[in-house]
Amino acid sequence: MKEKNGLFITFEGGEGSGKSLQTRKLYRRLQKLSLPVILIHEPGSTALGEKLSRLLKWGHSNEISPLAELLLFNAARAQLVQQVINPALSAGKIVICDRFADSTLAYQGCGRGLDMAAIKNANATATGGLQPEMTFLLDIPVKEGLARKSTRETNRFEKEEVAFHERVRQGYLQIAASEPRRFTVIDARLDKKRIAGIIWQRVSSILE
Ligand SMILES: Nc1ncnc2c1ncn2[C@@H]1O[C@H](COP(=O)(O)OP(=O)(O)OP(=O)(O)O)[C@@H](O)[C@H]1O
Ligand SMILES: [Mg+2]
């Protein structure tokens, strides 16, 4: 396998927890320092991934089985890892990814109830074993997260019942607790700037 010199950072968390906002802030901060950095999101950031994203988010709920959902997310992920992430890391870039494999453990595992071992296998196949060096979990009470986004049309996941999102939230917290060195759990109700500060502290310490 080729040497990977870059830094792989992922953001996780439930609906409306502020992932997209914080990934953008971190991306801009690194860009200002003239560091080589790319910002991508899952599912998407490739032509195939964007097509699958439309299906996964806006398709009819009962047309996609939980197992098909697992494999579609991982199809998008396999393409993203091979086409974008691995080349960027090999070129020494910082890769910021808005959601990654932990989302599948939380949503398809804890949310949908698929077997965790099967998900880990599927994830490992799609990623070729690639793991983020650092993951930020933005944790927010389910209703507060959903309320932040209530102004526009709701996608397949946002339409799920509160109990589904509650399982996702608890799942994320368990995953984070099982890998404390990789994860930083942040209270997503804090002020945006405060959250950005906590993230920056961690990222800048590893860049030194
Ligand atoms: N710390 C915060 N305090 C208050 N509002 C916030 C905070 N962070 C983000 N928001 C707002 O909450 C909304 C959702 O944020 P954002 O889109 O970044 O979340 P997300 O986790 O990416 O959501 P999604 O699950 O839809 O991808 C936005 O309107 C954003 O401005
Ligand atoms: Mg987002």
CSV table of C-alpha atoms and ligand atoms in Angstrom, one decimal:
chain,number,residue,atom,x,y,z
A,1,MET,CA,0.0,0.0,0.0
A,2,LYS,CA,1.1,3.5,-0.8
A,3,GLU,CA,2.4,5.7,2.1
A,4,LYS,CA,-0.3,8.1,3.3
A,5,ASN,CA,1.1,11.4,4.6
A,6,GLY,CA,-2.0,13.4,4.9
A,7,LEU,CA,-4.4,13.8,7.8
A,8,PHE,CA,-7.9,12.4,7.8
A,9,ILE,CA,-10.5,14.2,9.9
A,10,THR,CA,-14.2,13.4,10.1
A,11,PHE,CA,-17.2,15.0,11.6
A,12,GLU,CA,-20.2,13.0,12.9
A,13,GLY,CA,-23.4,13.7,14.7
A,14,GLY,CA,-27.2,13.7,14.3
A,15,GLU,CA,-29.4,15.9,12.2
A,16,GLY,CA,-28.8,19.6,12.6
A,17,SER,CA,-25.8,19.2,14.9
A,18,GLY,CA,-23.7,21.6,13.0
A,19,LYS,CA,-21.4,19.3,11.1
A,20,SER,CA,-21.6,21.2,7.8
A,21,LEU,CA,-21.0,24.6,9.5
A,22,GLN,CA,-18.0,23.4,11.5
A,23,THR,CA,-16.4,21.6,8.6
A,24,ARG,CA,-16.6,24.8,6.6
A,25,LYS,CA,-15.1,26.8,9.4
A,26,LEU,CA,-12.2,24.4,9.9
A,27,TYR,CA,-11.6,24.2,6.1
A,28,ARG,CA,-11.4,28.0,5.8
A,29,ARG,CA,-9.1,28.3,8.8
A,30,LEU,CA,-6.7,25.7,7.3
A,31,GLN,CA,-6.9,27.4,3.9
A,32,LYS,CA,-6.0,30.7,5.4
A,33,LEU,CA,-2.8,29.1,6.7
A,34,SER,CA,-2.1,28.0,3.1
A,35,LEU,CA,-2.2,24.3,4.2
A,36,PRO,CA,-3.3,21.8,1.5
A,37,VAL,CA,-6.8,20.8,2.5
A,38,ILE,CA,-10.0,19.5,0.9
A,39,LEU,CA,-13.5,19.4,2.2
A,40,ILE,CA,-15.9,16.6,1.2
A,41,HIS,CA,-19.1,15.1,2.4
A,42,GLU,CA,-20.9,11.8,2.6
A,43,PRO,CA,-22.8,10.5,0.7
A,44,GLY,CA,-21.4,12.4,-2.3
A,45,SER,CA,-18.4,14.4,-3.4
A,46,THR,CA,-18.1,12.1,-6.5
A,47,ALA,CA,-20.5,11.9,-9.5
A,48,LEU,CA,-21.6,8.4,-8.4
A,49,GLY,CA,-21.9,9.5,-4.8
A,50,GLU,CA,-24.1,12.5,-5.6
A,51,LYS,CA,-26.5,10.2,-7.6
A,52,LEU,CA,-26.6,7.7,-4.7
A,53,SER,CA,-27.1,10.6,-2.3
A,54,ARG,CA,-30.2,11.7,-4.1
A,55,LEU,CA,-31.6,8.2,-4.0
A,56,LEU,CA,-30.8,7.7,-0.3
A,57,LYS,CA,-32.1,11.0,0.9
A,58,TRP,CA,-35.0,11.7,-1.4
A,59,GLY,CA,-36.2,8.2,-2.6
A,60,HIS,CA,-39.4,6.7,-1.2
A,61,SER,CA,-38.8,5.3,2.3
A,62,ASN,CA,-40.1,1.8,1.6
A,63,GLU,CA,-38.3,1.4,-1.7
A,64,ILE,CA,-34.9,1.0,0.0
A,65,SER,CA,-34.4,-1.9,2.4
A,66,PRO,CA,-32.1,-1.4,5.4
A,67,LEU,CA,-29.6,-3.8,3.8
A,68,ALA,CA,-29.7,-2.1,0.4
A,69,GLU,CA,-29.3,1.2,2.3
A,70,LEU,CA,-26.2,-0.1,4.0
A,71,LEU,CA,-24.7,-1.2,0.7
A,72,LEU,CA,-25.6,2.0,-1.2
A,73,PHE,CA,-23.9,4.2,1.4
A,74,ASN,CA,-20.9,1.9,1.2
A,75,ALA,CA,-20.9,2.0,-2.6
A,76,ALA,CA,-20.7,5.8,-2.4
A,77,ARG,CA,-18.0,5.5,0.2
A,78,ALA,CA,-15.9,3.0,-1.8
A,79,GLN,CA,-16.0,5.4,-4.7
A,80,LEU,CA,-15.1,8.4,-2.5
A,81,VAL,CA,-12.2,6.6,-0.8
A,82,GLN,CA,-10.7,5.4,-4.0
A,83,GLN,CA,-11.3,8.4,-6.2
A,84,VAL,CA,-10.8,11.3,-3.8
A,85,ILE,CA,-9.6,10.5,-0.2
A,86,ASN,CA,-6.8,8.1,-0.9
A,87,PRO,CA,-5.2,10.2,-3.6
A,88,ALA,CA,-5.5,13.3,-1.4
A,89,LEU,CA,-3.9,11.6,1.6
A,90,SER,CA,-1.1,10.2,-0.5
A,91,ALA,CA,-0.4,13.8,-1.7
A,92,GLY,CA,-0.1,14.9,1.9
A,93,LYS,CA,-3.4,16.8,2.1
A,94,ILE,CA,-5.6,17.3,5.0
A,95,VAL,CA,-9.0,15.7,4.2
A,96,ILE,CA,-12.1,17.0,6.1
A,97,CYS,CA,-15.1,14.7,5.6
A,98,ASP,CA,-18.6,15.6,6.7
A,99,ARG,CA,-19.8,12.2,7.9
A,100,PHE,CA,-18.0,8.9,7.2
A,101,ALA,CA,-18.2,5.2,8.2
A,102,ASP,CA,-19.3,5.9,11.8
A,103,SER,CA,-22.5,7.4,10.4
A,104,THR,CA,-23.3,3.9,9.0
A,105,LEU,CA,-22.7,2.3,12.4
A,106,ALA,CA,-25.0,4.8,14.1
A,107,TYR,CA,-27.8,5.1,11.4
A,108,GLN,CA,-27.9,1.6,9.8
A,109,GLY,CA,-26.7,-0.2,12.9
A,110,CYS,CA,-28.3,1.5,15.9
A,111,GLY,CA,-31.0,3.3,14.0
A,112,ARG,CA,-32.2,0.6,11.6
A,113,GLY,CA,-31.0,-2.4,13.7
A,114,LEU,CA,-28.8,-4.1,11.2
A,115,ASP,CA,-26.1,-6.4,12.6
A,116,MET,CA,-23.1,-4.4,13.8
A,117,ALA,CA,-20.5,-7.0,12.8
A,118,ALA,CA,-22.0,-7.1,9.2
A,119,ILE,CA,-21.8,-3.3,9.1
A,120,LYS,CA,-18.2,-3.3,10.2
A,121,ASN,CA,-17.4,-5.8,7.5
A,122,ALA,CA,-19.1,-3.8,4.8
A,123,ASN,CA,-17.5,-0.5,6.0
A,124,ALA,CA,-14.0,-2.2,6.1
A,125,THR,CA,-14.5,-3.5,2.5
A,126,ALA,CA,-15.6,0.0,1.3
A,127,THR,CA,-12.9,1.9,3.0
A,128,GLY,CA,-10.1,-0.7,2.5
A,129,GLY,CA,-9.5,-0.3,6.3
A,130,LEU,CA,-9.0,3.4,6.1
A,131,GLN,CA,-9.8,5.1,9.5
A,132,PRO,CA,-9.9,8.8,10.4
A,133,GLU,CA,-7.1,10.0,12.6
A,134,MET,CA,-9.5,12.3,14.4
A,135,THR,CA,-13.3,12.4,14.6
A,136,PHE,CA,-15.5,15.1,16.1
A,137,LEU,CA,-18.8,14.0,17.4
A,138,LEU,CA,-21.3,16.9,17.7
A,139,ASP,CA,-23.8,15.8,20.2
A,140,ILE,CA,-27.2,17.4,20.4
A,141,PRO,CA,-30.6,16.4,21.9
A,142,VAL,CA,-32.6,15.0,19.0
A,143,LYS,CA,-35.5,17.5,19.1
A,144,GLU,CA,-33.1,20.5,19.2
A,145,GLY,CA,-31.2,19.2,16.2
A,146,LEU,CA,-34.3,18.5,14.2
A,147,ALA,CA,-35.8,21.9,15.1
A,148,ARG,CA,-32.7,23.7,13.7
A,149,LYS,CA,-33.6,22.3,10.3
A,150,SER,CA,-37.4,22.5,10.3
A,151,THR,CA,-37.6,25.2,7.7
A,152,ARG,CA,-37.0,23.2,4.5
A,153,GLU,CA,-38.3,20.0,3.1
A,154,THR,CA,-37.4,16.9,5.2
A,155,ASN,CA,-35.4,14.0,3.7
A,156,ARG,CA,-35.9,10.2,4.3
A,157,PHE,CA,-33.8,10.3,7.5
A,158,GLU,CA,-35.3,13.5,8.9
A,159,LYS,CA,-38.7,12.0,8.4
A,160,GLU,CA,-37.8,9.1,10.8
A,161,GLU,CA,-39.5,9.1,14.2
A,162,VAL,CA,-37.8,10.6,17.2
A,163,ALA,CA,-37.0,7.2,18.7
A,164,PHE,CA,-34.9,6.4,15.6
A,165,HIS,CA,-32.8,9.5,16.1
A,166,GLU,CA,-32.6,8.8,19.8
A,167,ARG,CA,-31.0,5.4,18.9
A,168,VAL,CA,-28.6,7.1,16.5
A,169,ARG,CA,-27.6,9.6,19.2
A,170,GLN,CA,-27.0,6.9,21.8
A,171,GLY,CA,-25.2,4.8,19.2
A,172,TYR,CA,-22.8,7.6,18.4
A,173,LEU,CA,-22.0,8.2,22.1
A,174,GLN,CA,-21.2,4.5,22.5
A,175,ILE,CA,-19.0,4.4,19.4
A,176,ALA,CA,-17.2,7.5,20.7
A,177,ALA,CA,-16.7,6.0,24.1
A,178,SER,CA,-15.2,2.8,22.6
A,179,GLU,CA,-12.6,4.8,20.8
A,180,PRO,CA,-11.7,7.8,23.1
A,181,ARG,CA,-8.4,8.5,21.4
A,182,ARG,CA,-9.9,9.1,18.0
A,183,PHE,CA,-13.1,10.9,19.2
A,184,THR,CA,-13.7,14.3,20.6
A,185,VAL,CA,-17.3,14.6,21.8
A,186,ILE,CA,-18.6,18.2,21.8
A,187,ASP,CA,-21.9,19.6,23.1
A,188,ALA,CA,-23.4,21.0,19.9
A,189,ARG,CA,-25.6,23.4,21.9
A,190,LEU,CA,-22.5,25.5,22.7
A,191,ASP,CA,-21.9,28.7,20.8
A,192,LYS,CA,-20.6,28.1,17.2
A,193,LYS,CA,-17.4,30.0,17.9
A,194,ARG,CA,-16.8,28.1,21.1
A,195,ILE,CA,-17.2,24.8,19.2
A,196,ALA,CA,-14.8,25.9,16.5
A,197,GLY,CA,-12.3,26.8,19.2
A,198,ILE,CA,-12.5,23.3,20.7
A,199,ILE,CA,-12.0,21.8,17.3
A,200,TRP,CA,-9.1,24.1,16.4
A,201,GLN,CA,-7.3,23.3,19.7
A,202,ARG,CA,-7.3,19.6,18.8
A,203,VAL,CA,-6.5,20.0,15.1
A,204,SER,CA,-3.7,22.5,15.7
A,205,SER,CA,-2.1,20.3,18.3
A,206,ILE,CA,-1.8,17.4,15.9
A,207,LEU,CA,-0.5,19.7,13.1
A,208,GLU,CA,2.5,20.8,15.2
B,1,LIG,N1,-23.6,25.9,17.7
B,1,LIG,C1,-24.8,26.2,17.0
B,1,LIG,N2,-25.7,27.0,17.7
B,1,LIG,C2,-26.8,27.3,17.0
B,1,LIG,N3,-27.1,27.0,15.8
B,1,LIG,C3,-26.3,26.3,15.1
B,1,LIG,C4,-25.0,25.9,15.7
B,1,LIG,N4,-24.3,25.2,14.7
B,1,LIG,C5,-25.1,25.1,13.6
B,1,LIG,N5,-26.2,25.8,13.8
B,1,LIG,C6,-27.3,26.0,12.8
B,1,LIG,O1,-28.1,24.8,12.8
B,1,LIG,C7,-28.4,24.5,11.5
B,1,LIG,C8,-27.9,23.1,11.1
B,1,LIG,O2,-26.5,23.2,11.0
B,1,LIG,P1,-25.7,22.4,9.9
B,1,LIG,O3,-26.4,22.4,8.6
B,1,LIG,O4,-24.3,22.8,10.0
B,1,LIG,O5,-25.9,20.9,10.6
B,1,LIG,P2,-25.6,19.5,10.0
B,1,LIG,O6,-25.1,18.7,11.2
B,1,LIG,O7,-24.7,19.6,8.9
B,1,LIG,O8,-27.0,19.1,9.6
B,1,LIG,P3,-27.4,17.9,8.5
B,1,LIG,O9,-27.6,16.7,9.4
B,1,LIG,O10,-28.6,18.4,7.9
B,1,LIG,O11,-26.3,17.7,7.6
B,1,LIG,C9,-27.9,25.6,10.6
B,1,LIG,O12,-29.0,26.6,10.4
B,1,LIG,C10,-26.8,26.2,11.4
B,1,LIG,O13,-26.6,27.6,11.2
B,2,MG,MG,-24.9,18.9,6.9
